[in-house]
GROMACS .gro file of C-alpha atoms in nm:
model
  502
    1ARG     CA    1  -1.170   2.694  -3.382
    2PRO     CA    2  -1.548   2.665  -3.447
    3LYS     CA    3  -1.591   2.996  -3.628
    4GLN     CA    4  -1.334   2.896  -3.891
    5ILE     CA    5  -1.511   2.572  -3.988
    6LYS     CA    6  -1.688   2.614  -4.325
    7ASP     CA    7  -1.856   2.271  -4.356
    8PRO     CA    8  -1.922   2.132  -4.005
    9ALA     CA    9  -2.092   1.809  -4.121
   10LYS     CA   10  -1.813   1.713  -4.360
   11VAL     CA   11  -1.536   1.802  -4.111
   12SER     CA   12  -1.711   1.595  -3.841
   13GLU     CA   13  -1.723   1.289  -4.066
   14VAL     CA   14  -1.357   1.317  -4.167
   15LEU     CA   15  -1.229   1.369  -3.811
   16SER     CA   16  -1.454   1.095  -3.676
   17GLU     CA   17  -1.280   0.834  -3.890
   18ILE     CA   18  -0.930   0.937  -3.776
   19LEU     CA   19  -1.009   1.005  -3.409
   20GLU     CA   20  -1.250   0.712  -3.366
   21ILE     CA   21  -1.518   0.918  -3.194
   22PRO     CA   22  -1.881   0.973  -3.308
   23PRO     CA   23  -1.930   1.251  -3.566
   24SER     CA   24  -2.225   1.378  -3.361
   25PHE     CA   25  -1.985   1.455  -3.072
   26ILE     CA   26  -1.754   1.653  -3.305
   27LEU     CA   27  -2.048   1.835  -3.465
   28LYS     CA   28  -2.165   1.943  -3.121
   29LYS     CA   29  -1.817   2.076  -3.042
   30ILE     CA   30  -1.806   2.273  -3.368
   31GLY     CA   31  -2.143   2.425  -3.278
   32GLU     CA   32  -2.017   2.571  -2.950
   33ASN     CA   33  -2.015   2.950  -2.935
   34ARG     CA   34  -1.656   2.991  -2.824
   35PRO     CA   35  -1.329   3.083  -2.996
   36PHE     CA   36  -1.155   2.754  -2.910
   37THR     CA   37  -1.253   2.405  -2.798
   38TRP     CA   38  -1.080   2.069  -2.755
   39ILE     CA   39  -1.203   1.775  -2.963
   40LYS     CA   40  -0.970   1.513  -2.817
   41ARG     CA   41  -0.658   1.532  -2.599
   42GLN     CA   42  -0.349   1.319  -2.532
   43LEU     CA   43  -0.350   1.166  -2.880
   44PRO     CA   44  -0.054   0.972  -3.017
   45ARG     CA   45   0.170   1.192  -3.233
   46THR     CA   46   0.100   0.978  -3.540
   47THR     CA   47  -0.275   1.042  -3.509
   48SER     CA   48  -0.240   1.417  -3.460
   49ASP     CA   49  -0.008   1.435  -3.764
   50LYS     CA   50  -0.286   1.281  -3.976
   51VAL     CA   51  -0.528   1.549  -3.859
   52VAL     CA   52  -0.284   1.834  -3.924
   53ALA     CA   53  -0.202   1.692  -4.270
   54LEU     CA   54  -0.566   1.741  -4.375
   55GLY     CA   55  -0.506   2.117  -4.370
   56ILE     CA   56  -0.861   2.195  -4.255
   57PRO     CA   57  -0.891   2.566  -4.160
   58GLY     CA   58  -0.973   2.594  -3.790
   59VAL     CA   59  -0.853   2.241  -3.704
   60GLY     CA   60  -0.506   2.187  -3.563
   61ALA     CA   61  -0.305   2.026  -3.285
   62VAL     CA   62  -0.125   2.156  -2.978
   63MET     CA   63   0.177   1.976  -2.835
   64GLU     CA   64   0.123   1.871  -2.471
   65SER     CA   65   0.314   1.670  -2.214
   66LYS     CA   66   0.169   1.344  -2.086
   67ARG     CA   67   0.246   1.162  -1.760
   68LEU     CA   68   0.411   0.828  -1.835
   69TYR     CA   69   0.431   0.537  -1.592
   70PRO     CA   70   0.736   0.338  -1.715
   71LEU     CA   71   0.651   0.038  -1.497
   72ASN     CA   72   0.279   0.050  -1.577
   73GLU     CA   73   0.074  -0.043  -1.269
   74ALA     CA   74   0.375  -0.091  -1.039
   75GLY     CA   75   0.341   0.164  -0.760
   76SER     CA   76   0.077   0.357  -0.952
   77THR     CA   77  -0.159   0.424  -0.662
   78LEU     CA   78   0.129   0.546  -0.446
   79ILE     CA   79   0.273   0.770  -0.719
   80GLY     CA   80  -0.078   0.886  -0.799
   81LYS     CA   81  -0.257   1.004  -1.107
   82ALA     CA   82  -0.197   1.330  -1.293
   83GLY     CA   83  -0.478   1.500  -1.485
   84LEU     CA   84  -0.472   1.610  -1.848
   85ASP     CA   85  -0.312   1.939  -1.748
   86GLY     CA   86  -0.051   1.768  -1.528
   87ASN     CA   87  -0.229   1.851  -1.203
   88GLY     CA   88  -0.197   1.593  -0.926
   89LEU     CA   89  -0.519   1.406  -0.851
   90SER     CA   90  -0.401   1.146  -0.597
   91GLY     CA   91  -0.100   1.000  -0.417
   92VAL     CA   92   0.241   1.171  -0.430
   93GLU     CA   93   0.126   1.361  -0.740
   94LEU     CA   94  -0.137   1.536  -0.528
   95LEU     CA   95   0.075   1.568  -0.213
   96PHE     CA   96   0.365   1.739  -0.391
   97ASP     CA   97   0.176   1.895  -0.682
   98GLU     CA   98   0.308   2.247  -0.627
   99LYS     CA   99   0.668   2.131  -0.576
  100LEU     CA  100   0.664   1.903  -0.882
  101ARG     CA  101   0.493   2.161  -1.100
  102GLY     CA  102   0.740   2.441  -1.035
  103PRO     CA  103   0.681   2.814  -1.074
  104THR     CA  104   0.423   2.958  -1.314
  105VAL     CA  105   0.569   3.191  -1.575
  106SER     CA  106   0.426   3.376  -1.875
  107LYS     CA  107   0.550   3.488  -2.216
  108ARG     CA  108   0.388   3.726  -2.463
  109VAL     CA  109   0.308   3.552  -2.794
  110GLY     CA  110   0.085   3.596  -3.097
  111ARG     CA  111  -0.099   3.363  -3.335
  112ASP     CA  112  -0.108   3.342  -3.711
  113ALA     CA  113  -0.423   3.296  -3.922
  114LEU     CA  114  -0.426   2.921  -3.853
  115GLY     CA  115  -0.396   2.968  -3.478
  116ASN     CA  116  -0.031   2.864  -3.455
  117ILE     CA  117   0.168   3.034  -3.177
  118ILE     CA  118   0.436   3.275  -3.297
  119ASP     CA  119   0.698   3.450  -3.086
  120ILE     CA  120   0.661   3.829  -3.097
  121SER     CA  121   0.885   3.912  -2.801
  122GLY     CA  122   1.209   3.921  -2.996
  123HIS     CA  123   1.391   3.763  -2.702
  124SER     CA  124   1.592   3.442  -2.686
  125GLU     CA  125   1.432   3.098  -2.693
  126PHE     CA  126   1.186   3.043  -2.409
  127ILE     CA  127   1.270   2.743  -2.189
  128PRO     CA  128   0.984   2.638  -1.956
  129PRO     CA  129   1.092   2.596  -1.591
  130ARG     CA  130   1.106   2.246  -1.444
  131GLY     CA  131   0.961   2.144  -1.112
  132GLN     CA  132   1.165   2.004  -0.827
  133GLN     CA  133   1.244   1.634  -0.803
  134VAL     CA  134   1.078   1.408  -0.548
  135GLU     CA  135   1.255   1.078  -0.479
  136LEU     CA  136   1.065   0.790  -0.318
  137THR     CA  137   1.199   0.523  -0.084
  138ILE     CA  138   1.025   0.263  -0.300
  139ASP     CA  139   1.259   0.013  -0.463
  140ALA     CA  140   1.137  -0.031  -0.822
  141GLY     CA  141   1.255  -0.393  -0.845
  142ILE     CA  142   1.080  -0.493  -0.522
  143GLN     CA  143   0.767  -0.304  -0.623
  144VAL     CA  144   0.740  -0.503  -0.947
  145ILE     CA  145   0.785  -0.829  -0.755
  146MET     CA  146   0.516  -0.735  -0.505
  147GLU     CA  147   0.269  -0.634  -0.777
  148GLU     CA  148   0.315  -0.965  -0.959
  149GLU     CA  149   0.287  -1.187  -0.652
  150THR     CA  150  -0.002  -0.997  -0.493
  151GLU     CA  151  -0.204  -1.039  -0.811
  152ALA     CA  152  -0.106  -1.407  -0.837
  153GLY     CA  153  -0.219  -1.461  -0.478
  154ARG     CA  154  -0.549  -1.284  -0.538
  155ARG     CA  155  -0.621  -1.498  -0.842
  156SER     CA  156  -0.522  -1.818  -0.666
  157ALA     CA  157  -0.764  -1.742  -0.382
  158ASN     CA  158  -1.030  -1.610  -0.621
  159ALA     CA  159  -1.038  -1.312  -0.387
  160LYS     CA  160  -1.195  -0.968  -0.412
  161SER     CA  161  -0.858  -0.801  -0.360
  162ALA     CA  162  -0.518  -0.839  -0.199
  163PHE     CA  163  -0.257  -0.596  -0.076
  164ALA     CA  164   0.092  -0.593   0.073
  165VAL     CA  165   0.340  -0.351   0.231
  166MET     CA  166   0.715  -0.396   0.280
  167LEU     CA  167   0.927  -0.190   0.520
  168ASP     CA  168   1.288  -0.164   0.621
  169SER     CA  169   1.245  -0.265   0.986
  170GLU     CA  170   1.527  -0.041   1.107
  171THR     CA  171   1.475   0.281   0.914
  172GLY     CA  172   1.101   0.267   0.857
  173GLU     CA  173   1.149   0.329   0.485
  174VAL     CA  174   0.864   0.193   0.275
  175LEU     CA  175   1.018  -0.037   0.012
  176GLY     CA  176   0.696  -0.139  -0.160
  177LEU     CA  177   0.319  -0.095  -0.151
  178SER     CA  178   0.108  -0.316  -0.375
  179GLN     CA  179  -0.254  -0.400  -0.431
  180ALA     CA  180  -0.448  -0.626  -0.661
  181PRO     CA  181  -0.619  -0.574  -0.889
  182ALA     CA  182  -0.379  -0.292  -0.976
  183THR     CA  183  -0.444   0.014  -1.189
  184ASN     CA  184  -0.238   0.112  -1.492
  185PHE     CA  185  -0.272   0.489  -1.530
  186ASN     CA  186  -0.115   0.472  -1.877
  187LEU     CA  187  -0.455   0.342  -1.989
  188GLU     CA  188  -0.758   0.564  -2.017
  189GLY     CA  189  -1.068   0.538  -1.806
  190SER     CA  190  -0.941   0.484  -1.449
  191LYS     CA  191  -1.222   0.536  -1.199
  192LYS     CA  192  -1.206   0.740  -0.879
  193ARG     CA  193  -1.222   0.429  -0.662
  194GLU     CA  194  -0.909   0.300  -0.838
  195LEU     CA  195  -0.708   0.595  -0.707
  196GLY     CA  196  -0.716   0.468  -0.347
  197ASN     CA  197  -0.408   0.315  -0.183
  198MET     CA  198  -0.538   0.017   0.013
  199ALA     CA  199  -0.213  -0.040   0.203
  200ILE     CA  200  -0.278   0.283   0.394
  201GLU     CA  201  -0.657   0.309   0.362
  202ALA     CA  202  -0.804  -0.041   0.406
  203VAL     CA  203  -0.923  -0.102   0.763
  204PHE     CA  204  -0.972  -0.457   0.894
  205GLU     CA  205  -0.959  -0.664   1.210
  206PRO     CA  206  -0.612  -0.823   1.231
  207GLY     CA  207  -0.718  -1.131   1.422
  208SER     CA  208  -0.434  -1.348   1.547
  209MET     CA  209  -0.165  -1.127   1.395
  210MET     CA  210  -0.215  -0.908   1.702
  211LYS     CA  211  -0.119  -1.186   1.948
  212PRO     CA  212   0.262  -1.147   1.949
  213LEU     CA  213   0.228  -0.775   2.017
  214VAL     CA  214  -0.002  -0.828   2.316
  215VAL     CA  215   0.234  -1.094   2.451
  216ALA     CA  216   0.522  -0.849   2.407
  217ALA     CA  217   0.330  -0.592   2.612
  218ALA     CA  218   0.253  -0.845   2.886
  219LEU     CA  219   0.620  -0.947   2.902
  220GLU     CA  220   0.726  -0.581   2.915
  221LEU     CA  221   0.489  -0.521   3.206
  222GLY     CA  222   0.630  -0.823   3.391
  223LEU     CA  223   0.292  -0.998   3.393
  224THR     CA  224   0.412  -1.327   3.243
  225LYS     CA  225   0.713  -1.524   3.120
  226PRO     CA  226   0.758  -1.728   2.801
  227GLU     CA  227   0.770  -2.053   2.995
  228GLU     CA  228   0.461  -1.985   3.211
  229ILE     CA  229   0.196  -2.254   3.171
  230ILE     CA  230  -0.157  -2.137   3.092
  231ASN     CA  231  -0.471  -2.353   3.107
  232CYS     CA  232  -0.644  -2.319   2.771
  233GLU     CA  233  -0.951  -2.501   2.895
  234GLY     CA  234  -0.972  -2.770   2.628
  235GLY     CA  235  -1.076  -2.521   2.359
  236ARG     CA  236  -1.384  -2.361   2.524
  237TYR     CA  237  -1.382  -2.080   2.781
  238PRO     CA  238  -1.713  -1.922   2.900
  239ILE     CA  239  -1.662  -1.560   3.005
  240TYR     CA  240  -1.892  -1.258   3.048
  241GLY     CA  241  -2.182  -1.435   2.880
  242LYS     CA  242  -1.972  -1.539   2.577
  243VAL     CA  243  -1.769  -1.847   2.491
  244ILE     CA  244  -1.412  -1.799   2.367
  245LYS     CA  245  -1.309  -2.086   2.139
  246ASP     CA  246  -0.987  -2.222   1.991
  247VAL     CA  247  -0.975  -2.384   1.647
  248HIS     CA  248  -0.756  -2.658   1.796
  249PRO     CA  249  -0.832  -2.741   2.163
  250TYR     CA  250  -0.546  -2.732   2.415
  251ASN     CA  251  -0.520  -2.772   2.790
  252LEU     CA  252  -0.190  -2.675   2.958
  253ILE     CA  253   0.052  -2.498   2.723
  254SER     CA  254   0.322  -2.233   2.767
  255VAL     CA  255   0.291  -1.868   2.670
  256ARG     CA  256   0.539  -1.943   2.391
  257ASP     CA  257   0.305  -2.213   2.260
  258ILE     CA  258   0.007  -1.980   2.284
  259ILE     CA  259   0.172  -1.782   2.005
  260ILE     CA  260   0.294  -2.083   1.807
  261ARG     CA  261  -0.042  -2.263   1.822
  262SER     CA  262  -0.245  -1.940   1.819
  263SER     CA  263  -0.472  -1.990   2.122
  264ASN     CA  264  -0.749  -1.733   2.170
  265ILE     CA  265  -0.816  -1.861   2.519
  266GLY     CA  266  -0.455  -1.824   2.626
  267MET     CA  267  -0.451  -1.469   2.492
  268THR     CA  268  -0.779  -1.390   2.668
  269LYS     CA  269  -0.628  -1.485   3.004
  270LEU     CA  270  -0.323  -1.268   2.940
  271GLY     CA  271  -0.543  -0.979   2.830
  272LEU     CA  272  -0.757  -1.001   3.143
  273ARG     CA  273  -0.440  -0.999   3.348
  274MET     CA  274  -0.339  -0.672   3.180
  275GLY     CA  275  -0.679  -0.506   3.220
  276LYS     CA  276  -0.842  -0.235   3.011
  277GLU     CA  277  -0.607   0.055   3.068
  278ARG     CA  278  -0.278  -0.129   3.027
  279LEU     CA  279  -0.397  -0.320   2.722
  280TYR     CA  280  -0.526   0.000   2.559
  281ASN     CA  281  -0.204   0.190   2.631
  282SER     CA  282   0.003  -0.098   2.496
  283LEU     CA  283  -0.193  -0.107   2.171
  284ARG     CA  284  -0.151   0.269   2.137
  285SER     CA  285   0.223   0.238   2.195
  286PHE     CA  286   0.245   0.009   1.890
  287GLY     CA  287   0.090   0.285   1.678
  288PHE     CA  288  -0.269   0.163   1.656
  289GLY     CA  289  -0.549   0.418   1.668
  290GLU     CA  290  -0.337   0.689   1.505
  291ARG     CA  291  -0.232   0.777   1.150
  292PRO     CA  292   0.118   0.658   1.059
  293LYS     CA  293   0.199   1.016   0.948
  294LEU     CA  294   0.339   0.937   0.606
  295GLY     CA  295   0.158   1.246   0.487
  296LEU     CA  296  -0.014   1.062   0.200
  297PRO     CA  297  -0.375   1.137   0.104
  298GLY     CA  298  -0.623   0.888   0.249
  299GLU     CA  299  -0.425   0.776   0.556
  300THR     CA  300  -0.658   0.643   0.824
  301PRO     CA  301  -0.601   0.584   1.198
  302GLY     CA  302  -0.792   0.256   1.209
  303ILE     CA  303  -1.030   0.195   1.497
  304LEU     CA  304  -0.924   0.170   1.862
  305ARG     CA  305  -1.194   0.294   2.096
  306PRO     CA  306  -1.093   0.457   2.429
  307GLU     CA  307  -1.078   0.199   2.709
  308ASN     CA  308  -1.355   0.372   2.904
  309LYS     CA  309  -1.592   0.264   2.626
  310TRP     CA  310  -1.489  -0.103   2.639
  311ALA     CA  311  -1.710  -0.374   2.780
  312MET     CA  312  -1.530  -0.646   2.981
  313ILE     CA  313  -1.555  -0.887   2.687
  314ASP     CA  314  -1.361  -0.632   2.476
  315ILE     CA  315  -1.051  -0.703   2.684
  316ALA     CA  316  -1.069  -1.063   2.568
  317THR     CA  317  -1.144  -0.993   2.202
  318HIS     CA  318  -0.885  -0.714   2.168
  319SER     CA  319  -0.616  -0.946   2.304
  320PHE     CA  320  -0.658  -1.174   2.001
  321GLY     CA  321  -0.723  -0.903   1.743
  322GLN     CA  322  -1.100  -0.864   1.728
  323GLY     CA  323  -1.291  -0.544   1.799
  324ILE     CA  324  -0.991  -0.339   1.685
  325ALA     CA  325  -0.931  -0.237   1.323
  326VAL     CA  326  -0.594  -0.160   1.166
  327THR     CA  327  -0.444  -0.078   0.826
  328PRO     CA  328  -0.180  -0.299   0.659
  329ILE     CA  329   0.090  -0.037   0.705
  330GLN     CA  330   0.007   0.003   1.076
  331MET     CA  331   0.042  -0.372   1.125
  332ALA     CA  332   0.370  -0.388   0.937
  333ARG     CA  333   0.510  -0.097   1.138
  334ALA     CA  334   0.415  -0.255   1.472
  335VAL     CA  335   0.580  -0.588   1.381
  336ALA     CA  336   0.887  -0.399   1.256
  337ALA     CA  337   0.934  -0.289   1.618
  338VAL     CA  338   0.969  -0.655   1.718
  339ALA     CA  339   1.204  -0.724   1.426
  340ASN     CA  340   1.436  -0.431   1.499
  341GLY     CA  341   1.478  -0.483   1.873
  342GLY     CA  342   1.190  -0.288   2.025
  343ARG     CA  343   1.174   0.053   1.856
  344LEU     CA  344   0.868   0.180   1.669
  345PRO     CA  345   1.008   0.347   1.356
  346GLN     CA  346   0.883   0.668   1.199
  347LEU     CA  347   0.773   0.563   0.851
  348SER     CA  348   0.886   0.745   0.539
  349VAL     CA  349   0.807   0.719   0.170
  350ILE     CA  350   1.001   1.029   0.057
  351LYS     CA  351   1.380   1.037   0.066
  352GLY     CA  352   1.543   1.341   0.216
  353GLY     CA  353   1.237   1.428   0.422
  354GLU     CA  354   1.222   1.454   0.798
  355GLU     CA  355   1.517   1.319   0.993
  356PHE     CA  356   1.466   0.953   1.086
  357HIS     CA  357   1.367   0.878   1.442
  358SER     CA  358   1.212   0.593   1.637
  359LYS     CA  359   1.063   0.541   1.980
  360ARG     CA  360   1.146   0.255   2.214
  361ILE     CA  361   0.826   0.079   2.313
  362ILE     CA  362   0.958  -0.255   2.445
  363SER     CA  363   1.300  -0.359   2.571
  364GLU     CA  364   1.548  -0.529   2.341
  365LYS     CA  365   1.524  -0.840   2.560
  366VAL     CA  366   1.147  -0.862   2.518
  367ALA     CA  367   1.173  -0.793   2.144
  368ASN     CA  368   1.428  -1.074   2.107
  369THR     CA  369   1.205  -1.311   2.304
  370VAL     CA  370   0.895  -1.240   2.096
  371ARG     CA  371   1.099  -1.252   1.776
  372GLU     CA  372   1.205  -1.608   1.862
  373MET     CA  373   0.839  -1.696   1.922
  374MET     CA  374   0.754  -1.564   1.577
  375TYR     CA  375   1.040  -1.760   1.421
  376ALA     CA  376   0.888  -2.067   1.585
  377VAL     CA  377   0.547  -1.991   1.428
  378VAL     CA  378   0.716  -2.064   1.095
  379GLU     CA  379   0.972  -2.328   1.201
  380ASP     CA  380   0.796  -2.532   1.475
  381GLU     CA  381   0.601  -2.843   1.372
  382HIS     CA  382   0.295  -2.702   1.551
  383GLY     CA  383   0.331  -2.354   1.401
  384THR     CA  384   0.063  -2.206   1.175
  385GLY     CA  385   0.307  -2.029   0.941
  386SER     CA  386   0.505  -2.314   0.787
  387LYS     CA  387   0.407  -2.209   0.432
  388ALA     CA  388   0.610  -1.890   0.476
  389ILE     CA  389   0.946  -2.070   0.500
  390VAL     CA  390   1.212  -1.923   0.269
  391GLU     CA  391   1.516  -2.138   0.205
  392GLY     CA  392   1.845  -1.975   0.306
  393VAL     CA  393   1.697  -1.704   0.531
  394ARG     CA  394   1.529  -1.711   0.868
  395VAL     CA  395   1.164  -1.602   0.866
  396GLY     CA  396   0.941  -1.515   1.157
  397GLY     CA  397   0.578  -1.414   1.147
  398LYS     CA  398   0.219  -1.462   1.252
  399THR     CA  399  -0.091  -1.575   1.068
  400GLY     CA  400  -0.430  -1.416   1.111
  401THR     CA  401  -0.784  -1.486   0.993
  402ALA     CA  402  -1.074  -1.260   1.082
  403GLN     CA  403  -1.433  -1.211   0.976
  404LYS     CA  404  -1.511  -0.883   0.802
  405ALA     CA  405  -1.742  -0.639   0.973
  406ARG     CA  406  -2.071  -0.558   0.803
  407ALA     CA  407  -2.095  -0.232   0.610
  408ASP     CA  408  -2.326  -0.086   0.877
  409GLY     CA  409  -2.079  -0.180   1.151
  410ARG     CA  410  -2.324  -0.413   1.324
  411GLY     CA  411  -2.173  -0.757   1.359
  412TYR     CA  412  -1.990  -0.958   1.096
  413ALA     CA  413  -2.069  -1.027   0.732
  414ALA     CA  414  -2.151  -1.393   0.672
  415GLY     CA  415  -1.884  -1.580   0.477
  416LYS     CA  416  -1.651  -1.281   0.433
  417TYR     CA  417  -1.299  -1.308   0.573
  418MET     CA  418  -0.959  -1.138   0.566
  419ALA     CA  419  -0.663  -1.377   0.558
  420GLY     CA  420  -0.329  -1.228   0.657
  421PHE     CA  421   0.034  -1.298   0.734
  422VAL     CA  422   0.281  -1.049   0.877
  423GLY     CA  423   0.644  -1.124   0.939
  424PHE     CA  424   1.009  -1.044   0.884
  425ALA     CA  425   1.320  -1.203   0.739
  426ASP     CA  426   1.686  -1.196   0.835
  427GLY     CA  427   1.888  -1.208   0.512
  428SER     CA  428   2.234  -1.178   0.665
  429ALA     CA  429   2.317  -1.538   0.568
  430ILE     CA  430   2.289  -1.445   0.198
  431GLY     CA  431   2.451  -1.104   0.222
  432VAL     CA  432   2.141  -0.890   0.279
  433ASN     CA  433   2.233  -0.704   0.595
  434ARG     CA  434   1.898  -0.551   0.668
  435SER     CA  435   1.579  -0.665   0.837
  436ILE     CA  436   1.273  -0.664   0.611
  437THR     CA  437   0.914  -0.662   0.740
  438LEU     CA  438   0.630  -0.765   0.510
  439MET     CA  439   0.253  -0.766   0.554
  440VAL     CA  440   0.021  -0.955   0.315
  441VAL     CA  441  -0.361  -0.956   0.323
  442VAL     CA  442  -0.604  -1.151   0.103
  443ASP     CA  443  -0.947  -0.989   0.109
  444GLU     CA  444  -1.261  -1.204   0.078
  445PRO     CA  445  -1.112  -1.527  -0.058
  446ASN     CA  446  -1.355  -1.754  -0.240
  447THR     CA  447  -1.190  -2.092  -0.215
  448SER     CA  448  -1.192  -2.404   0.000
  449THR     CA  449  -0.990  -2.238   0.277
  450ILE     CA  450  -1.003  -1.900   0.449
  451TYR     CA  451  -0.690  -1.911   0.665
  452GLY     CA  452  -0.396  -1.672   0.659
  453GLY     CA  453  -0.156  -1.963   0.694
  454THR     CA  454  -0.274  -2.122   0.370
  455LEU     CA  455  -0.360  -1.813   0.160
  456ALA     CA  456  -0.143  -1.520   0.271
  457ALA     CA  457   0.168  -1.705   0.394
  458PRO     CA  458   0.252  -1.850   0.048
  459VAL     CA  459   0.225  -1.501  -0.106
  460PHE     CA  460   0.455  -1.371   0.170
  461LYS     CA  461   0.700  -1.650   0.089
  462ARG     CA  462   0.713  -1.576  -0.283
  463ILE     CA  463   0.753  -1.201  -0.234
  464MET     CA  464   1.021  -1.245   0.031
  465GLN     CA  465   1.204  -1.516  -0.161
  466ARG     CA  466   1.226  -1.312  -0.481
  467SER     CA  467   1.303  -0.988  -0.294
  468MET     CA  468   1.587  -1.145  -0.099
  469HIS     CA  469   1.735  -1.286  -0.419
  470TYR     CA  470   1.701  -0.945  -0.583
  471LEU     CA  471   1.859  -0.760  -0.288
  472SER     CA  472   2.145  -1.008  -0.255
  473THR     CA  473   2.219  -0.984  -0.628
  474SER     CA  474   2.206  -0.603  -0.614
  475ALA     CA  475   2.447  -0.608  -0.321
  476HIS     CA  476   2.693  -0.826  -0.512
  477LEU     CA  477   2.670  -0.586  -0.808
  478GLY     CA  478   2.756  -0.298  -0.580
  479GLY     CA  479   2.413  -0.140  -0.611
  480ASP     CA  480   2.454  -0.051  -0.981
  481SER     CA  481   2.143   0.107  -1.121
  482GLU     CA  482   2.016   0.291  -1.422
  483GLN     CA  483   1.775   0.582  -1.430
  484VAL     CA  484   1.447   0.604  -1.618
  485ASN     CA  485   1.347   0.969  -1.650
  486THR     CA  486   0.997   1.085  -1.739
  487SER     CA  487   0.826   1.421  -1.727
  488ALA     CA  488   0.481   1.579  -1.749
  489GLN     CA  489   0.387   1.946  -1.751
  490GLY     CA  490   0.714   2.058  -1.595
  491LYS     CA  491   0.726   1.770  -1.345
  492SER     CA  492   1.028   1.542  -1.333
  493TYR     CA  493   1.056   1.189  -1.198
  494ASP     CA  494   1.333   0.933  -1.145
  495VAL     CA  495   1.267   0.562  -1.110
  496SER     CA  496   1.573   0.355  -1.013
  497LEU     CA  497   1.598   0.014  -1.176
  498HIS     CA  498   1.868  -0.198  -1.020
  499LYS     CA  499   2.062  -0.416  -1.265
  500ALA     CA  500   1.961  -0.741  -1.101
  501SER     CA  501   1.767  -1.046  -1.209
  502LEU     CA  502   1.402  -1.032  -1.108
   0.00000   0.00000   0.00000
């Protein structure tokens, strides 16, 4: 309390040594013409006790709550950051700020000569109200695994960033969202750009990861069959003034092999067979071009232009994942529809929210057919996803490598790529009776390779391998868990930690 300070210079020097801030800053605070001002907030109790013990008139401490993240950076951008006063600044903290905070109440109090609060109401002890609880679908054990492996993959590829999203294919529950480098909100100094959740905000061209979905649409429309033979033109296909190329040249291969060997030319021919309107409608049916409606701040719809604005060459490029931009969670959701038998699930990150529902977009027969193709991408000797194999469980998926668009949207940035792998695993053989879909993206790798099959697939493998072990062990333990409870400014949180080996 500035007006109570008798020797500002001396007080500034003494406090500076304890608080580790410049005395000039403290002196400026003491010089403010106001009855009360903060010098420093959210101090450790031991430090504030040292200040109080000095007994300086006009200098004291006020007990405050502080948001604690028990698992440090794990899930931090999804949970979100709370400000000094407990107000939500991002993520779930922002979305449910009013619910978590609870009602505002007041109590009449007085202060003694030192500014300490004293109760003058004469009523019973005042107990501050608590906010309501919000429970996430995120599995804490899986989230920790994803954070560790996403960061390991980013470092291995010397990449700008990496991110991953894991879903329950059937229910649409989000089991984990990770990004690297991650942010630990327990530490001071997090920047605004570190509050973003890249799994729902990052927009990129999916490249070849789109191919199984376009094939599924063509099969659903009755325009092809898995065994149909397509001429892939020896790796070069001139069309509409452009030349479509394949990394590995092929001539006559089946539609099934177009997926396994990832032929752009084969996909182009299927896309042209579908035409603008049917291809556009099919992409929309898989959830592209619209927000996934999780309700989280920063959700983006990606980029899918109306078909009446497409050039003819766009039919070709969209069929193999160029010219369209998606988010990681959109891609995971679309592939979950293949994994679960043809239904696009409504995603959820909050338990006890809206009633679960899904929409059938392809028949179960078509979903099963495409799922087998994606298993072959990992299992076949010609498949591009062999580095995603997980011993003991069956894994299906699709690799993708795409150039990044320039910041101004005109063409592609030289030497900048996104390497991805999206897939699913059937853990029934080891007692995990649920289908898990996982999407992994490595952003701007700086290494000798740029391909999703060599950069993202190994990260997918490690996450899925550890997660399946964790889930199978949890199942054998009967789902035992312990609760870690934290609170800040009337908000309450529960983080479930399953008693299983990570």
